[in-house]
Amino acid sequence: MIDIRTSIMNNLMTDMDRDCLYVDGRYYSRKDICQCINKIDEICHDKRVVAFSSTKDIASYAIIIYCIIFQKTFVPVSMDQPEKRLEYMFNDTRPDVIFCDESTNLGNSVKKSDIAPKAEDECILSIRSSGLTTDNAYILFTSGSTGNPKGVLVSYSNLNAYINNVIQTMRVRAEDRVSQFFDLTFDVSIHDIVTSFVAGACLYSIPDGDRYFPNHFINTHKLTVWFCVPSFVNLLLDQFSGRFKFPTLRLSIFAGEALSAEFLRKWRKVAPGSDIYNLYGPTETTIGICWAKINDSDIESNAIPIGKVAPGHSYELLNDSEQSDGGTESDVSGGNRGILVVYGPQVTRGYINRDVSHSGFIEPGVRGRGYHTGDAVELKNGQLYYLGRSDNMVKVRGVRIELQDVEENVRSQLNVVNVFAAVANDKAKPLLVLCSDSEKVIHRLKSEDLDLPSTMIPDRVVLVPEIPRGRSGKIDRKMLTSMVSETISSFKTCKEIELS
């Protein structure tokens, strides 16, 4: 079992002129990171909770590495949020110090530019034995049903358990060039950063301008490991497939959304030498609690597994009426389909300053601490398959359907990936709507006969200016539904086609 703190320190102190980070158009060496860490420690040595603007720059990455080495709690925060929301988050976490960009002024904050590396700085990592530490690794905020965000509290025990589990299969090597695609407020970014620095690899922060069309960046920098939300490269695969390949990629990881067979067929063509993994897990279970290596038979069968739960964990499947106390030893209760509940060392402590008794967390029992994911899954041939959110089922024409099921049927028939389903109300009548931000896809939806079950035949097809996304890159289905509903009622936002 590796200790992530020791592994990172040892790598930083070896071959210090070696590049370990590419961000803002330039490379930074291990020595540069050490120089930043020493400056951060001068400010944070007697602090426990360190918040920082999540802008991708040398300072943000150095703060995360510093906090891991010195066992502090880091809190990445996007500063371009409403003032009341920021105030709520800071009151919730009570950071001892806040590192901000030059454009942000929070009174007692520290400018991130103050910790940038300079040639004359001390480059030997100074590890002082004293200082305040904590077992809380980081706090990431997710949406809350009350309108206020929930801060998920992830411990170093949780993080160590995840890293030690995931490197058994998705191992990063010292010679790898690793993508860092995700916003730093999204927990999967921690996977990129920690696995790269633990391995002694070089991490490449993807510029905003390359996120939708990363083909030039991937090939220019000869990336070997790629990790993103699949729908972010839908446009790239739909419009430019066949015009490029990624010959250097050896490992492709996808998370954050259901992975479609149609997407994988196209990805397999552009990255033929890459292993593909599907990673699944709520933030509350520390980045990823299930993963599967995808093979050709999975793609051919149009059934993409999320795999098995991480080593050292167990699970059960519940129907809507069942409650779990975590006391059983069986892997499955109530059949091969149900709501996934997971148990084990990656399950986090809960939400900061919140009663978690009614929030999906299950107090430790025979299996350890548990979490009710709210996701419906199916067990087949020893692997779990994601069916959708238990709260994402919709009722159209009196029949309950899963929106992702509609999407998969349409995508496979049209051989496209950039199409999404939503339900809008027209005079209180629910309408099934297919959406895309590609006119080419909309034209095909209108002109081609789709062989769909009657329950999946769309009432409308809508061209939207863009598919709305959250900071994580996931599709913002709530916003998409709002856009579609507004379109149908006013015709102001998008072009809409009524199917006869």
PDB file of N, CA and C in Angstrom, residues 151-235:
ATOM      1  N   GLY A 151     -21.251  20.933   1.287  1.00  0.00           N
ATOM      2  CA  GLY A 151     -19.815  20.686   1.264  1.00  0.00           C
ATOM      3  C   GLY A 151     -19.507  19.253   1.653  1.00  0.00           C
ATOM      4  N   VAL A 152     -19.052  18.446   0.681  1.00  0.00           N
ATOM      5  CA  VAL A 152     -18.703  17.047   0.961  1.00  0.00           C
ATOM      6  C   VAL A 152     -17.323  17.008   1.592  1.00  0.00           C
ATOM      7  N   LEU A 153     -17.235  16.369   2.739  1.00  0.00           N
ATOM      8  CA  LEU A 153     -15.992  16.322   3.514  1.00  0.00           C
ATOM      9  C   LEU A 153     -15.275  15.000   3.230  1.00  0.00           C
ATOM     10  N   VAL A 154     -14.147  15.078   2.527  1.00  0.00           N
ATOM     11  CA  VAL A 154     -13.383  13.892   2.137  1.00  0.00           C
ATOM     12  C   VAL A 154     -12.107  13.821   2.971  1.00  0.00           C
ATOM     13  N   SER A 155     -11.886  12.691   3.615  1.00  0.00           N
ATOM     14  CA  SER A 155     -10.728  12.540   4.497  1.00  0.00           C
ATOM     15  C   SER A 155      -9.517  12.011   3.732  1.00  0.00           C
ATOM     16  N   TYR A 156      -8.356  12.123   4.349  1.00  0.00           N
ATOM     17  CA  TYR A 156      -7.157  11.519   3.752  1.00  0.00           C
ATOM     18  C   TYR A 156      -7.255  10.000   3.749  1.00  0.00           C
ATOM     19  N   SER A 157      -7.982   9.443   4.692  1.00  0.00           N
ATOM     20  CA  SER A 157      -8.217   7.994   4.671  1.00  0.00           C
ATOM     21  C   SER A 157      -9.026   7.611   3.440  1.00  0.00           C
ATOM     22  N   ASN A 158     -10.071   8.394   3.139  1.00  0.00           N
ATOM     23  CA  ASN A 158     -10.861   8.155   1.918  1.00  0.00           C
ATOM     24  C   ASN A 158      -9.986   8.249   0.679  1.00  0.00           C
ATOM     25  N   LEU A 159      -9.191   9.321   0.589  1.00  0.00           N
ATOM     26  CA  LEU A 159      -8.367   9.566  -0.592  1.00  0.00           C
ATOM     27  C   LEU A 159      -7.311   8.485  -0.770  1.00  0.00           C
ATOM     28  N   ASN A 160      -6.651   8.102   0.307  1.00  0.00           N
ATOM     29  CA  ASN A 160      -5.650   7.032   0.216  1.00  0.00           C
ATOM     30  C   ASN A 160      -6.276   5.725  -0.238  1.00  0.00           C
ATOM     31  N   ALA A 161      -7.483   5.434   0.267  1.00  0.00           N
ATOM     32  CA  ALA A 161      -8.171   4.200  -0.135  1.00  0.00           C
ATOM     33  C   ALA A 161      -8.456   4.231  -1.633  1.00  0.00           C
ATOM     34  N   TYR A 162      -8.943   5.365  -2.146  1.00  0.00           N
ATOM     35  CA  TYR A 162      -9.248   5.455  -3.575  1.00  0.00           C
ATOM     36  C   TYR A 162      -7.991   5.302  -4.428  1.00  0.00           C
ATOM     37  N   ILE A 163      -6.948   6.056  -4.117  1.00  0.00           N
ATOM     38  CA  ILE A 163      -5.726   6.027  -4.934  1.00  0.00           C
ATOM     39  C   ILE A 163      -5.122   4.630  -4.937  1.00  0.00           C
ATOM     40  N   ASN A 164      -5.088   3.980  -3.790  1.00  0.00           N
ATOM     41  CA  ASN A 164      -4.521   2.635  -3.741  1.00  0.00           C
ATOM     42  C   ASN A 164      -5.375   1.627  -4.504  1.00  0.00           C
ATOM     43  N   ASN A 165      -6.676   1.856  -4.558  1.00  0.00           N
ATOM     44  CA  ASN A 165      -7.541   0.971  -5.338  1.00  0.00           C
ATOM     45  C   ASN A 165      -7.396   1.201  -6.828  1.00  0.00           C
ATOM     46  N   VAL A 166      -7.418   2.456  -7.241  1.00  0.00           N
ATOM     47  CA  VAL A 166      -7.495   2.751  -8.666  1.00  0.00           C
ATOM     48  C   VAL A 166      -6.168   2.487  -9.382  1.00  0.00           C
ATOM     49  N   ILE A 167      -5.041   2.650  -8.700  1.00  0.00           N
ATOM     50  CA  ILE A 167      -3.761   2.448  -9.384  1.00  0.00           C
ATOM     51  C   ILE A 167      -3.473   0.974  -9.656  1.00  0.00           C
ATOM     52  N   GLN A 168      -4.275   0.088  -9.083  1.00  0.00           N
ATOM     53  CA  GLN A 168      -4.100  -1.325  -9.395  1.00  0.00           C
ATOM     54  C   GLN A 168      -4.492  -1.637 -10.837  1.00  0.00           C
ATOM     55  N   THR A 169      -5.369  -0.811 -11.407  1.00  0.00           N
ATOM     56  CA  THR A 169      -5.827  -1.060 -12.782  1.00  0.00           C
ATOM     57  C   THR A 169      -5.462   0.086 -13.719  1.00  0.00           C
ATOM     58  N   MET A 170      -5.760   1.312 -13.321  1.00  0.00           N
ATOM     59  CA  MET A 170      -5.485   2.483 -14.175  1.00  0.00           C
ATOM     60  C   MET A 170      -4.188   3.153 -13.751  1.00  0.00           C
ATOM     61  N   ARG A 171      -3.118   2.407 -13.770  1.00  0.00           N
ATOM     62  CA  ARG A 171      -1.846   2.909 -13.260  1.00  0.00           C
ATOM     63  C   ARG A 171      -1.228   3.937 -14.206  1.00  0.00           C
ATOM     64  N   VAL A 172      -0.823   5.068 -13.635  1.00  0.00           N
ATOM     65  CA  VAL A 172      -0.085   6.096 -14.367  1.00  0.00           C
ATOM     66  C   VAL A 172       1.402   5.835 -14.176  1.00  0.00           C
ATOM     67  N   ARG A 173       2.176   6.018 -15.244  1.00  0.00           N
ATOM     68  CA  ARG A 173       3.617   5.766 -15.217  1.00  0.00           C
ATOM     69  C   ARG A 173       4.388   7.077 -15.197  1.00  0.00           C
ATOM     70  N   ALA A 174       5.650   6.988 -14.788  1.00  0.00           N
ATOM     71  CA  ALA A 174       6.482   8.189 -14.703  1.00  0.00           C
ATOM     72  C   ALA A 174       6.651   8.864 -16.059  1.00  0.00           C
ATOM     73  N   GLU A 175       6.629   8.097 -17.137  1.00  0.00           N
ATOM     74  CA  GLU A 175       6.838   8.671 -18.470  1.00  0.00           C
ATOM     75  C   GLU A 175       5.547   9.190 -19.102  1.00  0.00           C
ATOM     76  N   ASP A 176       4.418   9.083 -18.407  1.00  0.00           N
ATOM     77  CA  ASP A 176       3.137   9.492 -18.990  1.00  0.00           C
ATOM     78  C   ASP A 176       2.982  11.014 -19.066  1.00  0.00           C
ATOM     79  N   ARG A 177       2.171  11.419 -20.033  1.00  0.00           N
ATOM     80  CA  ARG A 177       1.710  12.806 -20.161  1.00  0.00           C
ATOM     81  C   ARG A 177       0.208  12.766 -19.941  1.00  0.00           C
ATOM     82  N   VAL A 178      -0.229  13.317 -18.812  1.00  0.00           N
ATOM     83  CA  VAL A 178      -1.582  13.098 -18.293  1.00  0.00           C
ATOM     84  C   VAL A 178      -2.430  14.354 -18.493  1.00  0.00           C
ATOM     85  N   SER A 179      -3.630  14.184 -19.047  1.00  0.00           N
ATOM     86  CA  SER A 179      -4.529  15.328 -19.213  1.00  0.00           C
ATOM     87  C   SER A 179      -5.105  15.756 -17.871  1.00  0.00           C
ATOM     88  N   GLN A 180      -5.350  17.068 -17.741  1.00  0.00           N
ATOM     89  CA  GLN A 180      -6.096  17.581 -16.589  1.00  0.00           C
ATOM     90  C   GLN A 180      -7.203  18.457 -17.169  1.00  0.00           C
ATOM     91  N   PHE A 181      -8.314  17.815 -17.442  1.00  0.00           N
ATOM     92  CA  PHE A 181      -9.421  18.414 -18.181  1.00  0.00           C
ATOM     93  C   PHE A 181     -10.409  19.125 -17.263  1.00  0.00           C
ATOM     94  N   PHE A 182     -10.662  18.551 -16.096  1.00  0.00           N
ATOM     95  CA  PHE A 182     -11.786  18.962 -15.265  1.00  0.00           C
ATOM     96  C   PHE A 182     -11.518  20.244 -14.492  1.00  0.00           C
ATOM     97  N   ASP A 183     -12.599  20.969 -14.216  1.00  0.00           N
ATOM     98  CA  ASP A 183     -12.544  22.114 -13.315  1.00  0.00           C
ATOM     99  C   ASP A 183     -12.066  21.629 -11.948  1.00  0.00           C
ATOM    100  N   LEU A 184     -11.298  22.439 -11.260  1.00  0.00           N
ATOM    101  CA  LEU A 184     -10.722  22.023  -9.973  1.00  0.00           C
ATOM    102  C   LEU A 184     -11.757  21.927  -8.864  1.00  0.00           C
ATOM    103  N   THR A 185     -12.984  22.382  -9.111  1.00  0.00           N
ATOM    104  CA  THR A 185     -14.054  22.207  -8.123  1.00  0.00           C
ATOM    105  C   THR A 185     -14.787  20.881  -8.321  1.00  0.00           C
ATOM    106  N   PHE A 186     -14.387  20.109  -9.322  1.00  0.00           N
ATOM    107  CA  PHE A 186     -14.983  18.806  -9.618  1.00  0.00           C
ATOM    108  C   PHE A 186     -14.033  17.732  -9.113  1.00  0.00           C
ATOM    109  N   ASP A 187     -14.556  16.767  -8.349  1.00  0.00           N
ATOM    110  CA  ASP A 187     -13.671  15.843  -7.628  1.00  0.00           C
ATOM    111  C   ASP A 187     -12.787  14.998  -8.534  1.00  0.00           C
ATOM    112  N   VAL A 188     -13.187  14.770  -9.798  1.00  0.00           N
ATOM    113  CA  VAL A 188     -12.370  13.932 -10.658  1.00  0.00           C
ATOM    114  C   VAL A 188     -11.038  14.607 -10.993  1.00  0.00           C
ATOM    115  N   SER A 189     -10.967  15.926 -10.839  1.00  0.00           N
ATOM    116  CA  SER A 189      -9.687  16.615 -11.040  1.00  0.00           C
ATOM    117  C   SER A 189      -8.645  16.124 -10.038  1.00  0.00           C
ATOM    118  N   ILE A 190      -9.101  15.715  -8.853  1.00  0.00           N
ATOM    119  CA  ILE A 190      -8.180  15.208  -7.832  1.00  0.00           C
ATOM    120  C   ILE A 190      -7.530  13.913  -8.312  1.00  0.00           C
ATOM    121  N   HIS A 191      -8.291  13.100  -9.041  1.00  0.00           N
ATOM    122  CA  HIS A 191      -7.714  11.878  -9.630  1.00  0.00           C
ATOM    123  C   HIS A 191      -6.542  12.238 -10.535  1.00  0.00           C
ATOM    124  N   ASP A 192      -6.773  13.177 -11.463  1.00  0.00           N
ATOM    125  CA  ASP A 192      -5.714  13.562 -12.401  1.00  0.00           C
ATOM    126  C   ASP A 192      -4.454  14.005 -11.668  1.00  0.00           C
ATOM    127  N   ILE A 193      -4.650  14.914 -10.718  1.00  0.00           N
ATOM    128  CA  ILE A 193      -3.510  15.542 -10.042  1.00  0.00           C
ATOM    129  C   ILE A 193      -2.749  14.536  -9.186  1.00  0.00           C
ATOM    130  N   VAL A 194      -3.467  13.804  -8.347  1.00  0.00           N
ATOM    131  CA  VAL A 194      -2.791  12.914  -7.395  1.00  0.00           C
ATOM    132  C   VAL A 194      -2.137  11.734  -8.110  1.00  0.00           C
ATOM    133  N   THR A 195      -2.835  11.103  -9.054  1.00  0.00           N
ATOM    134  CA  THR A 195      -2.219   9.956  -9.740  1.00  0.00           C
ATOM    135  C   THR A 195      -0.985  10.389 -10.522  1.00  0.00           C
ATOM    136  N   SER A 196      -1.016  11.590 -11.097  1.00  0.00           N
ATOM    137  CA  SER A 196       0.132  12.078 -11.856  1.00  0.00           C
ATOM    138  C   SER A 196       1.326  12.354 -10.947  1.00  0.00           C
ATOM    139  N   PHE A 197       1.101  13.049  -9.840  1.00  0.00           N
ATOM    140  CA  PHE A 197       2.214  13.400  -8.948  1.00  0.00           C
ATOM    141  C   PHE A 197       2.708  12.189  -8.159  1.00  0.00           C
ATOM    142  N   VAL A 198       1.835  11.240  -7.863  1.00  0.00           N
ATOM    143  CA  VAL A 198       2.274  10.008  -7.195  1.00  0.00           C
ATOM    144  C   VAL A 198       3.185   9.199  -8.111  1.00  0.00           C
ATOM    145  N   ALA A 199       2.874   9.205  -9.417  1.00  0.00           N
ATOM    146  CA  ALA A 199       3.674   8.445 -10.377  1.00  0.00           C
ATOM    147  C   ALA A 199       4.928   9.182 -10.824  1.00  0.00           C
ATOM    148  N   GLY A 200       4.970  10.500 -10.601  1.00  0.00           N
ATOM    149  CA  GLY A 200       6.093  11.285 -11.098  1.00  0.00           C
ATOM    150  C   GLY A 200       5.946  11.621 -12.574  1.00  0.00           C
ATOM    151  N   ALA A 201       4.703  11.647 -13.081  1.00  0.00           N
ATOM    152  CA  ALA A 201       4.431  11.953 -14.487  1.00  0.00           C
ATOM    153  C   ALA A 201       4.326  13.460 -14.686  1.00  0.00           C
ATOM    154  N   CYS A 202       3.972  13.874 -15.910  1.00  0.00           N
ATOM    155  CA  CYS A 202       3.761  15.297 -16.204  1.00  0.00           C
ATOM    156  C   CYS A 202       2.278  15.527 -16.469  1.00  0.00           C
ATOM    157  N   LEU A 203       1.695  16.490 -15.778  1.00  0.00           N
ATOM    158  CA  LEU A 203       0.279  16.814 -15.855  1.00  0.00           C
ATOM    159  C   LEU A 203       0.066  17.988 -16.808  1.00  0.00           C
ATOM    160  N   TYR A 204      -0.900  17.851 -17.724  1.00  0.00           N
ATOM    161  CA  TYR A 204      -1.166  18.887 -18.725  1.00  0.00           C
ATOM    162  C   TYR A 204      -2.565  19.457 -18.513  1.00  0.00           C
ATOM    163  N   SER A 205      -2.638  20.721 -18.086  1.00  0.00           N
ATOM    164  CA  SER A 205      -3.910  21.399 -17.910  1.00  0.00           C
ATOM    165  C   SER A 205      -4.454  21.813 -19.276  1.00  0.00           C
ATOM    166  N   ILE A 206      -5.658  21.355 -19.610  1.00  0.00           N
ATOM    167  CA  ILE A 206      -6.243  21.627 -20.924  1.00  0.00           C
ATOM    168  C   ILE A 206      -6.778  23.062 -20.959  1.00  0.00           C
ATOM    169  N   PRO A 207      -6.297  23.902 -21.866  1.00  0.00           N
ATOM    170  CA  PRO A 207      -6.811  25.276 -21.964  1.00  0.00           C
ATOM    171  C   PRO A 207      -8.297  25.289 -22.310  1.00  0.00           C
ATOM    172  N   ASP A 208      -9.014  26.308 -21.854  1.00  0.00           N
ATOM    173  CA  ASP A 208     -10.454  26.396 -22.113  1.00  0.00           C
ATOM    174  C   ASP A 208     -10.765  26.338 -23.601  1.00  0.00           C
ATOM    175  N   GLY A 209      -9.931  26.951 -24.413  1.00  0.00           N
ATOM    176  CA  GLY A 209     -10.174  26.995 -25.845  1.00  0.00           C
ATOM    177  C   GLY A 209     -10.034  25.664 -26.545  1.00  0.00           C
ATOM    178  N   ASP A 210      -9.463  24.670 -25.861  1.00  0.00           N
ATOM    179  CA  ASP A 210      -9.266  23.341 -26.459  1.00  0.00           C
ATOM    180  C   ASP A 210     -10.193  22.276 -25.886  1.00  0.00           C
ATOM    181  N   ARG A 211     -11.081  22.648 -24.991  1.00  0.00           N
ATOM    182  CA  ARG A 211     -11.869  21.639 -24.276  1.00  0.00           C
ATOM    183  C   ARG A 211     -12.848  20.909 -25.190  1.00  0.00           C
ATOM    184  N   TYR A 212     -13.525  21.615 -26.092  1.00  0.00           N
ATOM    185  CA  TYR A 212     -14.474  20.959 -26.987  1.00  0.00           C
ATOM    186  C   TYR A 212     -13.781  20.273 -28.165  1.00  0.00           C
ATOM    187  N   PHE A 213     -12.655  20.815 -28.563  1.00  0.00           N
ATOM    188  CA  PHE A 213     -11.914  20.259 -29.702  1.00  0.00           C
ATOM    189  C   PHE A 213     -10.450  20.062 -29.298  1.00  0.00           C
ATOM    190  N   PRO A 214     -10.178  19.034 -28.478  1.00  0.00           N
ATOM    191  CA  PRO A 214      -8.832  18.864 -27.912  1.00  0.00           C
ATOM    192  C   PRO A 214      -7.870  18.115 -28.814  1.00  0.00           C
ATOM    193  N   ASN A 215      -8.279  17.809 -30.053  1.00  0.00           N
ATOM    194  CA  ASN A 215      -7.444  16.959 -30.904  1.00  0.00           C
ATOM    195  C   ASN A 215      -6.064  17.561 -31.149  1.00  0.00           C
ATOM    196  N   HIS A 216      -6.002  18.872 -31.398  1.00  0.00           N
ATOM    197  CA  HIS A 216      -4.702  19.506 -31.653  1.00  0.00           C
ATOM    198  C   HIS A 216      -3.825  19.451 -30.396  1.00  0.00           C
ATOM    199  N   PHE A 217      -4.417  19.731 -29.226  1.00  0.00           N
ATOM    200  CA  PHE A 217      -3.645  19.736 -27.977  1.00  0.00           C
ATOM    201  C   PHE A 217      -3.126  18.335 -27.666  1.00  0.00           C
ATOM    202  N   ILE A 218      -3.980  17.330 -27.809  1.00  0.00           N
ATOM    203  CA  ILE A 218      -3.583  15.953 -27.505  1.00  0.00           C
ATOM    204  C   ILE A 218      -2.391  15.538 -28.363  1.00  0.00           C
ATOM    205  N   ASN A 219      -2.462  15.848 -29.653  1.00  0.00           N
ATOM    206  CA  ASN A 219      -1.409  15.395 -30.560  1.00  0.00           C
ATOM    207  C   ASN A 219      -0.159  16.255 -30.484  1.00  0.00           C
ATOM    208  N   THR A 220      -0.315  17.556 -30.253  1.00  0.00           N
ATOM    209  CA  THR A 220       0.854  18.433 -30.120  1.00  0.00           C
ATOM    210  C   THR A 220       1.708  18.019 -28.926  1.00  0.00           C
ATOM    211  N   HIS A 221       1.040  17.714 -27.809  1.00  0.00           N
ATOM    212  CA  HIS A 221       1.768  17.369 -26.578  1.00  0.00           C
ATOM    213  C   HIS A 221       1.923  15.861 -26.386  1.00  0.00           C
ATOM    214  N   LYS A 222       1.444  15.101 -27.349  1.00  0.00           N
ATOM    215  CA  LYS A 222       1.594  13.639 -27.325  1.00  0.00           C
ATOM    216  C   LYS A 222       1.133  13.035 -25.995  1.00  0.00           C
ATOM    217  N   LEU A 223      -0.090  13.423 -25.601  1.00  0.00           N
ATOM    218  CA  LEU A 223      -0.645  12.912 -24.353  1.00  0.00           C
ATOM    219  C   LEU A 223      -0.807  11.397 -24.426  1.00  0.00           C
ATOM    220  N   THR A 224      -0.600  10.754 -23.291  1.00  0.00           N
ATOM    221  CA  THR A 224      -0.744   9.293 -23.213  1.00  0.00           C
ATOM    222  C   THR A 224      -1.941   8.873 -22.363  1.00  0.00           C
ATOM    223  N   VAL A 225      -2.417   9.772 -21.481  1.00  0.00           N
ATOM    224  CA  VAL A 225      -3.566   9.484 -20.622  1.00  0.00           C
ATOM    225  C   VAL A 225      -4.591  10.594 -20.803  1.00  0.00           C
ATOM    226  N   TRP A 226      -5.823  10.214 -21.116  1.00  0.00           N
ATOM    227  CA  TRP A 226      -6.888  11.186 -21.333  1.00  0.00           C
ATOM    228  C   TRP A 226      -8.073  10.840 -20.436  1.00  0.00           C
ATOM    229  N   PHE A 227      -8.649  11.869 -19.796  1.00  0.00           N
ATOM    230  CA  PHE A 227      -9.766  11.678 -18.877  1.00  0.00           C
ATOM    231  C   PHE A 227     -10.710  12.856 -19.031  1.00  0.00           C
ATOM    232  N   CYS A 228     -11.983  12.593 -19.382  1.00  0.00           N
ATOM    233  CA  CYS A 228     -12.947  13.695 -19.510  1.00  0.00           C
ATOM    234  C   CYS A 228     -14.364  13.177 -19.388  1.00  0.00           C
ATOM    235  N   VAL A 229     -15.318  14.110 -19.340  1.00  0.00           N
ATOM    236  CA  VAL A 229     -16.730  13.787 -19.465  1.00  0.00           C
ATOM    237  C   VAL A 229     -16.993  13.484 -20.937  1.00  0.00           C
ATOM    238  N   PRO A 230     -17.617  12.350 -21.279  1.00  0.00           N
ATOM    239  CA  PRO A 230     -17.723  11.967 -22.690  1.00  0.00           C
ATOM    240  C   PRO A 230     -18.424  12.982 -23.583  1.00  0.00           C
ATOM    241  N   SER A 231     -19.491  13.622 -23.102  1.00  0.00           N
ATOM    242  CA  SER A 231     -20.251  14.512 -23.976  1.00  0.00           C
ATOM    243  C   SER A 231     -19.467  15.754 -24.387  1.00  0.00           C
ATOM    244  N   PHE A 232     -18.366  16.045 -23.692  1.00  0.00           N
ATOM    245  CA  PHE A 232     -17.577  17.222 -24.049  1.00  0.00           C
ATOM    246  C   PHE A 232     -16.930  17.079 -25.422  1.00  0.00           C
ATOM    247  N   VAL A 233     -16.686  15.845 -25.855  1.00  0.00           N
ATOM    248  CA  VAL A 233     -16.066  15.658 -27.165  1.00  0.00           C
ATOM    249  C   VAL A 233     -17.066  15.098 -28.184  1.00  0.00           C
ATOM    250  N   ASN A 234     -18.362  15.204 -27.880  1.00  0.00           N
ATOM    251  CA  ASN A 234     -19.381  14.748 -28.827  1.00  0.00           C
ATOM    252  C   ASN A 234     -19.281  15.462 -30.172  1.00  0.00           C
ATOM    253  N   LEU A 235     -19.197  16.797 -30.125  1.00  0.00           N
ATOM    254  CA  LEU A 235     -19.130  17.566 -31.365  1.00  0.00           C
ATOM    255  C   LEU A 235     -17.910  17.171 -32.175  1.00  0.00           C
TER     256      LEU A 235
END
